[in-house]
Every structure is written in C-alpha cells, then in structure tokens.
Amino acid sequence: MNNKIHVLYIDDEDNNLKSFRATLRKDFKIFTAIDAEEGLRIAQEEEIHVCIADQRMPGMTGTEFFEQMVKINPDPIRILLTGYSDIASVIDAINKGEVYRFIDKPWNIEQIKNSIKNAADIYFMRSELKDKNEKLKKLHSEMNQFVYSLSHELRGPLMSISGVSKLAKMEITEPHVLEYFDMIDSATLKLDDFIYKMLDFYRSTKIDNKVTKIFFKEIIDQQLEAYRTKFDLSHFKINIQINQDHKFLSDDAKIRVILNNLFSNSVQFQKQTPGEKWINLTIDVTESEAVITIEDNGIGIDDKYKTEVFSLFTRATQKNVGTGIGLYMVKEAVEQMGGRIELGSVLAEGTTIKVVLPSIV
C-alpha cells in the first residue's frame, strides 16, 4: 500500500516539471501536467491530496485553474506558485478561499516540502472529519427511526393496559381493589408522559431546524385541547393573548416543545393551598422575532436554584413531579433556533419565563 502524499504539479515549463518530479519523488507520489486541461483531467481521475499550480500559464492562470478544479474535485489542498508581480491575483485567490497558501518563485526545496506536508495534514484532517460527519448523519438517521419506533412500541401496550384498567374499574365496586387500579392508572400516566418527554428531548436537541410558517394561534389551540385531556384545569384561570400580524418562520416541533414544557411546568408546580390559580401566556410577533411570555402564581423557584434549573435532570423543588429535563429541553430548543431565554421567579409567589425567538430566514 502506497502511503505517500499524492501531489499534482501544473506548470507550462517542462523543465520545471522534470525538476519538481526528480527532486520530490522520493518523498511524495508526484503527478505532473503541462497545462491546465491535463491538470483537470488528472484531478478528476486520480486521488490527489495537494495540488500546486503556477500562476502564469498560457490559456488559463493558476487561479482560474483552481476555480475550475473546485467544481470537479474540491478536496485537494491548493498551493499557488507566483512572483511578486502577481500579488493582486494571489490576494484575490486567498480571499475567495481557493488556495491554502502561495509560494514565491523560484521555490526553495525545504519550503515546498514543508508546505506540501502541512497542506496534506489539512487534507487528511478534513477527510477524517468528513468520514465522521457521514457516520454522525447515519447515526442521526438511525436514532430518529429508533426514537419514533420505540415510542410507538411502548405506547401501544401502555394504552392497552390503560384501557383494560378502565374496563375493570367499571365492573369492580370494592374500594381497596379500585385503589390498586388507580395506582396502575397513575403509573401508566407517568410512563406515557415520560415517552412524550423522550420525543420532546429528541426534537429539542436536534441541531438542524425544519423551518416552516408558524401560526401561533393554531399551535396554542391544538395544545390547549391536549392539556385539557392531560391535566385537570378546572381550578385554573388561563389567560392567553396572541398578537401576530406578521409572518414568522421557525421550527414548529421545537416551538411546541417550548410551549408544552413551559405550560406543563406552570400547571404542575402550583401551590396546593386554596386560592385562585392562574397562568398568563402572551405571544407578541414582530417582523423579526417572537416574544413568548408565560407567567404563573405557582410555588416559584428559590434563588439558589435559578442558575441550575436549565441543567439536565435538575429539579428546583422537592415536589415529586416532573423529570428534571423540561427546562433543559426548552433551553436547548431556544438556543438551537438562535434565541434567548430569561427567568424571573419569587419563591411562593410565582414564575415568569420569557423566550425571544428570531424569525429564521
């Protein structure tokens, strides 16, 4: 197996090509081309790690050659040979990102050796990163299938258990037996909630955003219907105000994760004492951003926990509810969309959370 660095050298002077090959063939695998056309053919057919081209060539300059080469094989690291008089072209090439570096003519053997080795290091590092990126994409796709398949496989039997429990409760009158089935219902509800949290966790941590038009009223109406099925909201006064006269582009799934977890927290972390319980949700949409504010008069958050509540598996209360991942998912989703989140809370008085999201162009 040949582990040498593969170098392509293009120059219209045949003597330069022969000298280059003779001097460097012991250290590198050398390909040479007498003009740009031959160089492009070699770059397309061979595995090239580093490409060196003279700037001044008839028909096509070195810079123009690299511009064409990028279209057929962008991977090789490019080095330009040039004289001082060509400095304007060199600067233009570097600014466009077409060349790794340039070398003055006449070139020094040690200088060009070091340049080739450094350029090859970059080539192999990029190649390794490219391979890892492909593996990550594959893993991401498999994880996507796994999460949705797992949630489906778990929820099917879970709903069967819940259904059988409800049927049994219709036929049983003994209080102590009904209590057992209530325990089953409570456990299945917690597990079902955890499955939803798992899906939300996956959606909130996805790096890519699936951008669509967002209509906040439709989202809130749909989620409120689900909340009323999931929670007993009969003791809550819920005030919702949505001001959206502008088009807003964002990731629908992540916005639902944000709203779902913020609203769930406002419901679950309420005081157990008598008195009015309220939740205020306001959404203001401008041409450039959406501001989501949710307030409640729940148990609040102690000052010592305020810097930790957005960390994974952190609970800011001893109350036995929640999974400790809700606000973490909110923060992740907000950051993935380039937004920011602000927390204000007073222990035993309530909490206000403000989320600002930019419209994704």
PDB file of C-alpha atoms in Angstrom, residues 134-352:
ATOM      1  CA  GLU A 134     -21.097  10.868   7.434  1.00  0.00           C
ATOM      2  CA  LYS A 135     -21.143   8.427  10.333  1.00  0.00           C
ATOM      3  CA  LEU A 136     -22.914  11.003  12.504  1.00  0.00           C
ATOM      4  CA  LYS A 137     -25.527  11.555   9.793  1.00  0.00           C
ATOM      5  CA  LYS A 138     -26.108   7.812   9.604  1.00  0.00           C
ATOM      6  CA  LEU A 139     -26.322   7.575  13.388  1.00  0.00           C
ATOM      7  CA  HIS A 140     -28.723  10.533  13.457  1.00  0.00           C
ATOM      8  CA  SER A 141     -30.979   8.850  10.906  1.00  0.00           C
ATOM      9  CA  GLU A 142     -30.918   5.569  12.829  1.00  0.00           C
ATOM     10  CA  MET A 143     -31.596   7.385  16.115  1.00  0.00           C
ATOM     11  CA  ASN A 144     -34.531   9.146  14.515  1.00  0.00           C
ATOM     12  CA  GLN A 145     -36.041   5.803  13.485  1.00  0.00           C
ATOM     13  CA  PHE A 146     -35.239   4.261  16.860  1.00  0.00           C
ATOM     14  CA  VAL A 147     -36.866   7.017  18.922  1.00  0.00           C
ATOM     15  CA  TYR A 148     -40.102   7.031  16.954  1.00  0.00           C
ATOM     16  CA  SER A 149     -40.240   3.233  16.740  1.00  0.00           C
ATOM     17  CA  LEU A 150     -39.560   2.876  20.460  1.00  0.00           C
ATOM     18  CA  SER A 151     -42.215   5.425  21.397  1.00  0.00           C
ATOM     19  CA  HIS A 152     -44.750   3.631  19.196  1.00  0.00           C
ATOM     20  CA  GLU A 153     -43.867   0.198  20.583  1.00  0.00           C
ATOM     21  CA  LEU A 154     -44.094   1.480  24.162  1.00  0.00           C
ATOM     22  CA  ARG A 155     -47.312   3.436  23.808  1.00  0.00           C
ATOM     23  CA  GLY A 156     -49.219   0.539  22.195  1.00  0.00           C
ATOM     24  CA  PRO A 157     -49.032  -1.819  25.208  1.00  0.00           C
ATOM     25  CA  LEU A 158     -49.333   1.126  27.570  1.00  0.00           C
ATOM     26  CA  MET A 159     -52.638   2.197  26.070  1.00  0.00           C
ATOM     27  CA  SER A 160     -53.820  -1.413  26.253  1.00  0.00           C
ATOM     28  CA  ILE A 161     -53.034  -1.512  29.971  1.00  0.00           C
ATOM     29  CA  SER A 162     -54.842   1.785  30.487  1.00  0.00           C
ATOM     30  CA  GLY A 163     -57.864   0.551  28.536  1.00  0.00           C
ATOM     31  CA  VAL A 164     -58.085  -2.734  30.455  1.00  0.00           C
ATOM     32  CA  SER A 165     -57.783  -0.822  33.727  1.00  0.00           C
ATOM     33  CA  LYS A 166     -60.691   1.440  32.813  1.00  0.00           C
ATOM     34  CA  LEU A 167     -62.850  -1.541  31.836  1.00  0.00           C
ATOM     35  CA  ALA A 168     -62.007  -3.311  35.097  1.00  0.00           C
ATOM     36  CA  LYS A 169     -62.912  -0.244  37.160  1.00  0.00           C
ATOM     37  CA  MET A 170     -66.356  -0.233  35.552  1.00  0.00           C
ATOM     38  CA  GLU A 171     -67.022  -3.736  36.891  1.00  0.00           C
ATOM     39  CA  ILE A 172     -65.411  -3.518  40.315  1.00  0.00           C
ATOM     40  CA  THR A 173     -67.015  -1.957  43.369  1.00  0.00           C
ATOM     41  CA  GLU A 174     -64.586  -2.871  46.154  1.00  0.00           C
ATOM     42  CA  PRO A 175     -62.778   0.342  47.214  1.00  0.00           C
ATOM     43  CA  HIS A 176     -59.457  -1.348  48.013  1.00  0.00           C
ATOM     44  CA  VAL A 177     -59.392  -3.044  44.584  1.00  0.00           C
ATOM     45  CA  LEU A 178     -60.252   0.231  42.824  1.00  0.00           C
ATOM     46  CA  GLU A 179     -57.335   1.785  44.657  1.00  0.00           C
ATOM     47  CA  TYR A 180     -54.997  -0.734  43.009  1.00  0.00           C
ATOM     48  CA  PHE A 181     -56.310   0.172  39.574  1.00  0.00           C
ATOM     49  CA  ASP A 182     -55.928   3.864  40.379  1.00  0.00           C
ATOM     50  CA  MET A 183     -52.273   3.119  41.123  1.00  0.00           C
ATOM     51  CA  ILE A 184     -51.989   1.370  37.742  1.00  0.00           C
ATOM     52  CA  ASP A 185     -53.564   4.373  36.001  1.00  0.00           C
ATOM     53  CA  SER A 186     -51.188   6.745  37.792  1.00  0.00           C
ATOM     54  CA  ALA A 187     -48.151   4.665  36.772  1.00  0.00           C
ATOM     55  CA  THR A 188     -49.251   4.378  33.135  1.00  0.00           C
ATOM     56  CA  LEU A 189     -49.893   8.132  33.010  1.00  0.00           C
ATOM     57  CA  LYS A 190     -46.374   8.827  34.299  1.00  0.00           C
ATOM     58  CA  LEU A 191     -44.841   6.426  31.790  1.00  0.00           C
ATOM     59  CA  ASP A 192     -46.855   7.935  28.947  1.00  0.00           C
ATOM     60  CA  ASP A 193     -45.698  11.393  29.994  1.00  0.00           C
ATOM     61  CA  PHE A 194     -42.103  10.155  30.040  1.00  0.00           C
ATOM     62  CA  ILE A 195     -42.475   8.828  26.465  1.00  0.00           C
ATOM     63  CA  TYR A 196     -43.672  12.256  25.338  1.00  0.00           C
ATOM     64  CA  LYS A 197     -40.738  13.815  27.180  1.00  0.00           C
ATOM     65  CA  MET A 198     -38.377  11.460  25.357  1.00  0.00           C
ATOM     66  CA  LEU A 199     -39.772  12.573  21.998  1.00  0.00           C
ATOM     67  CA  ASP A 200     -39.562  16.220  23.072  1.00  0.00           C
ATOM     68  CA  PHE A 201     -35.974  15.691  24.194  1.00  0.00           C
ATOM     69  CA  TYR A 202     -35.066  14.337  20.771  1.00  0.00           C
ATOM     70  CA  ARG A 203     -36.796  17.214  18.957  1.00  0.00           C
ATOM     71  CA  SER A 204     -35.273  19.904  21.184  1.00  0.00           C
ATOM     72  CA  THR A 205     -31.691  18.672  20.800  1.00  0.00           C
ATOM     73  CA  LYS A 206     -31.727  18.289  17.003  1.00  0.00           C
ATOM     74  CA  ILE A 207     -29.160  20.659  15.542  1.00  0.00           C
ATOM     75  CA  ASP A 208     -30.968  21.242  12.267  1.00  0.00           C
ATOM     76  CA  ASN A 209     -34.126  23.347  12.114  1.00  0.00           C
ATOM     77  CA  LYS A 210     -37.046  22.377   9.908  1.00  0.00           C
ATOM     78  CA  VAL A 211     -38.283  25.851   9.033  1.00  0.00           C
ATOM     79  CA  THR A 212     -41.977  26.434   8.265  1.00  0.00           C
ATOM     80  CA  LYS A 213     -44.523  29.227   8.651  1.00  0.00           C
ATOM     81  CA  ILE A 214     -45.647  29.428  12.258  1.00  0.00           C
ATOM     82  CA  PHE A 215     -49.221  30.281  13.207  1.00  0.00           C
ATOM     83  CA  PHE A 216     -49.180  30.573  16.970  1.00  0.00           C
ATOM     84  CA  LYS A 217     -52.965  30.579  17.434  1.00  0.00           C
ATOM     85  CA  GLU A 218     -53.285  27.203  15.698  1.00  0.00           C
ATOM     86  CA  ILE A 219     -50.479  25.734  17.815  1.00  0.00           C
ATOM     87  CA  ILE A 220     -51.922  27.050  21.084  1.00  0.00           C
ATOM     88  CA  ASP A 221     -55.455  25.870  20.255  1.00  0.00           C
ATOM     89  CA  GLN A 222     -54.158  22.372  19.499  1.00  0.00           C
ATOM     90  CA  GLN A 223     -52.021  22.228  22.606  1.00  0.00           C
ATOM     91  CA  LEU A 224     -54.756  23.543  24.899  1.00  0.00           C
ATOM     92  CA  GLU A 225     -57.033  20.752  23.742  1.00  0.00           C
ATOM     93  CA  ALA A 226     -54.321  18.230  24.633  1.00  0.00           C
ATOM     94  CA  TYR A 227     -53.681  19.920  28.005  1.00  0.00           C
ATOM     95  CA  ARG A 228     -57.350  19.696  28.985  1.00  0.00           C
ATOM     96  CA  THR A 229     -57.217  15.957  28.314  1.00  0.00           C
ATOM     97  CA  LYS A 230     -53.990  15.527  30.228  1.00  0.00           C
ATOM     98  CA  PHE A 231     -54.483  17.932  33.162  1.00  0.00           C
ATOM     99  CA  ASP A 232     -57.355  18.940  35.396  1.00  0.00           C
ATOM    100  CA  LEU A 233     -57.549  22.639  34.556  1.00  0.00           C
ATOM    101  CA  SER A 234     -60.873  23.289  36.242  1.00  0.00           C
ATOM    102  CA  HIS A 235     -59.142  25.204  39.065  1.00  0.00           C
ATOM    103  CA  PHE A 236     -57.058  27.372  36.728  1.00  0.00           C
ATOM    104  CA  LYS A 237     -57.747  30.745  35.211  1.00  0.00           C
ATOM    105  CA  ILE A 238     -55.900  30.716  31.891  1.00  0.00           C
ATOM    106  CA  ASN A 239     -55.386  33.997  30.024  1.00  0.00           C
ATOM    107  CA  ILE A 240     -53.958  33.819  26.506  1.00  0.00           C
ATOM    108  CA  GLN A 241     -53.112  36.767  24.286  1.00  0.00           C
ATOM    109  CA  ILE A 242     -51.580  36.249  20.838  1.00  0.00           C
ATOM    110  CA  ASN A 243     -50.579  39.251  18.739  1.00  0.00           C
ATOM    111  CA  GLN A 244     -49.418  38.041  15.330  1.00  0.00           C
ATOM    112  CA  ASP A 245     -49.817  40.272  12.302  1.00  0.00           C
ATOM    113  CA  HIS A 246     -46.507  39.278  10.703  1.00  0.00           C
ATOM    114  CA  LYS A 247     -45.245  36.136   9.017  1.00  0.00           C
ATOM    115  CA  PHE A 248     -42.980  34.148  11.319  1.00  0.00           C
ATOM    116  CA  LEU A 249     -40.631  31.370  10.179  1.00  0.00           C
ATOM    117  CA  SER A 250     -39.278  28.836  12.628  1.00  0.00           C
ATOM    118  CA  ASP A 251     -39.176  25.158  13.635  1.00  0.00           C
ATOM    119  CA  ASP A 252     -42.720  24.073  14.504  1.00  0.00           C
ATOM    120  CA  ALA A 253     -41.666  20.992  16.503  1.00  0.00           C
ATOM    121  CA  LYS A 254     -39.233  22.938  18.691  1.00  0.00           C
ATOM    122  CA  ILE A 255     -41.765  25.696  19.349  1.00  0.00           C
ATOM    123  CA  ARG A 256     -44.234  23.044  20.504  1.00  0.00           C
ATOM    124  CA  VAL A 257     -41.545  21.603  22.799  1.00  0.00           C
ATOM    125  CA  ILE A 258     -41.020  25.069  24.317  1.00  0.00           C
ATOM    126  CA  LEU A 259     -44.716  25.830  24.822  1.00  0.00           C
ATOM    127  CA  ASN A 260     -45.551  22.335  26.039  1.00  0.00           C
ATOM    128  CA  ASN A 261     -42.873  22.262  28.722  1.00  0.00           C
ATOM    129  CA  LEU A 262     -43.425  25.816  29.922  1.00  0.00           C
ATOM    130  CA  PHE A 263     -47.178  25.271  30.226  1.00  0.00           C
ATOM    131  CA  SER A 264     -46.730  21.855  31.893  1.00  0.00           C
ATOM    132  CA  ASN A 265     -44.428  23.398  34.495  1.00  0.00           C
ATOM    133  CA  SER A 266     -46.920  26.165  35.231  1.00  0.00           C
ATOM    134  CA  VAL A 267     -49.634  23.565  35.851  1.00  0.00           C
ATOM    135  CA  GLN A 268     -47.608  21.001  37.776  1.00  0.00           C
ATOM    136  CA  PHE A 269     -45.673  23.374  40.017  1.00  0.00           C
ATOM    137  CA  GLN A 270     -48.697  25.061  41.558  1.00  0.00           C
ATOM    138  CA  LYS A 271     -49.478  25.615  45.206  1.00  0.00           C
ATOM    139  CA  GLN A 272     -51.622  23.006  46.910  1.00  0.00           C
ATOM    140  CA  THR A 273     -53.236  25.627  49.127  1.00  0.00           C
ATOM    141  CA  PRO A 274     -56.705  27.032  48.355  1.00  0.00           C
ATOM    142  CA  GLY A 275     -56.942  30.153  46.241  1.00  0.00           C
ATOM    143  CA  GLU A 276     -57.027  31.250  42.617  1.00  0.00           C
ATOM    144  CA  LYS A 277     -54.505  29.600  40.333  1.00  0.00           C
ATOM    145  CA  TRP A 278     -53.695  31.430  37.120  1.00  0.00           C
ATOM    146  CA  ILE A 279     -51.482  31.164  34.051  1.00  0.00           C
ATOM    147  CA  ASN A 280     -50.909  34.064  31.643  1.00  0.00           C
ATOM    148  CA  LEU A 281     -49.483  33.328  28.192  1.00  0.00           C
ATOM    149  CA  THR A 282     -48.608  36.211  25.872  1.00  0.00           C
ATOM    150  CA  ILE A 283     -47.086  35.924  22.406  1.00  0.00           C
ATOM    151  CA  ASP A 284     -46.043  39.057  20.505  1.00  0.00           C
ATOM    152  CA  VAL A 285     -44.785  38.641  16.931  1.00  0.00           C
ATOM    153  CA  THR A 286     -42.930  41.343  15.013  1.00  0.00           C
ATOM    154  CA  GLU A 287     -41.260  41.234  11.598  1.00  0.00           C
ATOM    155  CA  SER A 288     -38.032  39.913  13.110  1.00  0.00           C
ATOM    156  CA  GLU A 289     -38.908  37.971  16.261  1.00  0.00           C
ATOM    157  CA  ALA A 290     -41.485  36.344  18.503  1.00  0.00           C
ATOM    158  CA  VAL A 291     -41.603  37.003  22.230  1.00  0.00           C
ATOM    159  CA  ILE A 292     -43.275  34.289  24.309  1.00  0.00           C
ATOM    160  CA  THR A 293     -44.014  35.145  27.948  1.00  0.00           C
ATOM    161  CA  ILE A 294     -45.629  32.727  30.385  1.00  0.00           C
ATOM    162  CA  GLU A 295     -46.451  33.727  33.973  1.00  0.00           C
ATOM    163  CA  ASP A 296     -47.968  31.796  36.863  1.00  0.00           C
ATOM    164  CA  ASN A 297     -48.600  32.205  40.576  1.00  0.00           C
ATOM    165  CA  GLY A 298     -47.166  28.802  41.463  1.00  0.00           C
ATOM    166  CA  ILE A 299     -44.607  27.711  44.029  1.00  0.00           C
ATOM    167  CA  GLY A 300     -41.790  29.701  42.431  1.00  0.00           C
ATOM    168  CA  ILE A 301     -38.074  28.919  42.397  1.00  0.00           C
ATOM    169  CA  ASP A 302     -35.592  29.536  45.202  1.00  0.00           C
ATOM    170  CA  ASP A 303     -32.768  31.913  44.255  1.00  0.00           C
ATOM    171  CA  LYS A 304     -30.143  29.225  44.907  1.00  0.00           C
ATOM    172  CA  TYR A 305     -31.611  27.049  42.128  1.00  0.00           C
ATOM    173  CA  LYS A 306     -32.088  29.703  39.446  1.00  0.00           C
ATOM    174  CA  THR A 307     -28.727  29.116  37.770  1.00  0.00           C
ATOM    175  CA  GLU A 308     -29.246  25.350  37.743  1.00  0.00           C
ATOM    176  CA  VAL A 309     -32.846  24.849  36.584  1.00  0.00           C
ATOM    177  CA  PHE A 310     -31.859  24.738  32.912  1.00  0.00           C
ATOM    178  CA  SER A 311     -29.378  21.891  33.522  1.00  0.00           C
ATOM    179  CA  LEU A 312     -30.226  18.305  32.663  1.00  0.00           C
ATOM    180  CA  PHE A 313     -32.034  16.305  35.411  1.00  0.00           C
ATOM    181  CA  THR A 314     -32.089  19.270  37.777  1.00  0.00           C
ATOM    182  CA  ARG A 315     -35.160  19.859  39.935  1.00  0.00           C
ATOM    183  CA  ALA A 316     -35.665  23.119  41.791  1.00  0.00           C
ATOM    184  CA  THR A 317     -38.193  21.658  44.187  1.00  0.00           C
ATOM    185  CA  GLN A 318     -38.687  18.603  46.358  1.00  0.00           C
ATOM    186  CA  LYS A 319     -42.164  18.195  44.917  1.00  0.00           C
ATOM    187  CA  ASN A 320     -42.388  14.723  43.371  1.00  0.00           C
ATOM    188  CA  VAL A 321     -43.365  15.792  39.857  1.00  0.00           C
ATOM    189  CA  GLY A 322     -41.511  16.266  36.612  1.00  0.00           C
ATOM    190  CA  THR A 323     -38.472  14.537  35.178  1.00  0.00           C
ATOM    191  CA  GLY A 324     -35.880  17.282  35.576  1.00  0.00           C
ATOM    192  CA  ILE A 325     -35.475  17.702  31.819  1.00  0.00           C
ATOM    193  CA  GLY A 326     -38.305  20.144  30.913  1.00  0.00           C
ATOM    194  CA  LEU A 327     -36.444  23.452  31.214  1.00  0.00           C
ATOM    195  CA  TYR A 328     -33.292  21.839  29.814  1.00  0.00           C
ATOM    196  CA  MET A 329     -35.245  20.955  26.660  1.00  0.00           C
ATOM    197  CA  VAL A 330     -36.659  24.475  26.486  1.00  0.00           C
ATOM    198  CA  LYS A 331     -33.158  25.976  26.706  1.00  0.00           C
ATOM    199  CA  GLU A 332     -31.780  23.573  24.082  1.00  0.00           C
ATOM    200  CA  ALA A 333     -34.607  24.278  21.637  1.00  0.00           C
ATOM    201  CA  VAL A 334     -34.289  28.044  22.146  1.00  0.00           C
ATOM    202  CA  GLU A 335     -30.516  28.000  21.608  1.00  0.00           C
ATOM    203  CA  GLN A 336     -30.793  25.766  18.528  1.00  0.00           C
ATOM    204  CA  MET A 337     -33.034  28.431  16.979  1.00  0.00           C
ATOM    205  CA  GLY A 338     -30.713  31.293  17.930  1.00  0.00           C
ATOM    206  CA  GLY A 339     -32.979  32.716  20.627  1.00  0.00           C
ATOM    207  CA  ARG A 340     -32.613  33.570  24.289  1.00  0.00           C
ATOM    208  CA  ILE A 341     -34.485  32.771  27.489  1.00  0.00           C
ATOM    209  CA  GLU A 342     -34.987  34.839  30.642  1.00  0.00           C
ATOM    210  CA  LEU A 343     -36.183  33.582  34.023  1.00  0.00           C
ATOM    211  CA  GLY A 344     -37.782  35.567  36.813  1.00  0.00           C
ATOM    212  CA  SER A 345     -39.177  33.866  39.894  1.00  0.00           C
ATOM    213  CA  VAL A 346     -40.063  34.560  43.515  1.00  0.00           C
ATOM    214  CA  LEU A 347     -40.378  31.648  45.903  1.00  0.00           C
ATOM    215  CA  ALA A 348     -44.008  31.009  46.917  1.00  0.00           C
ATOM    216  CA  GLU A 349     -45.234  33.794  44.615  1.00  0.00           C
ATOM    217  CA  GLY A 350     -44.751  32.591  41.056  1.00  0.00           C
ATOM    218  CA  THR A 351     -42.551  32.402  37.969  1.00  0.00           C
ATOM    219  CA  THR A 352     -42.190  34.353  34.723  1.00  0.00           C
TER     220      THR A 352
END
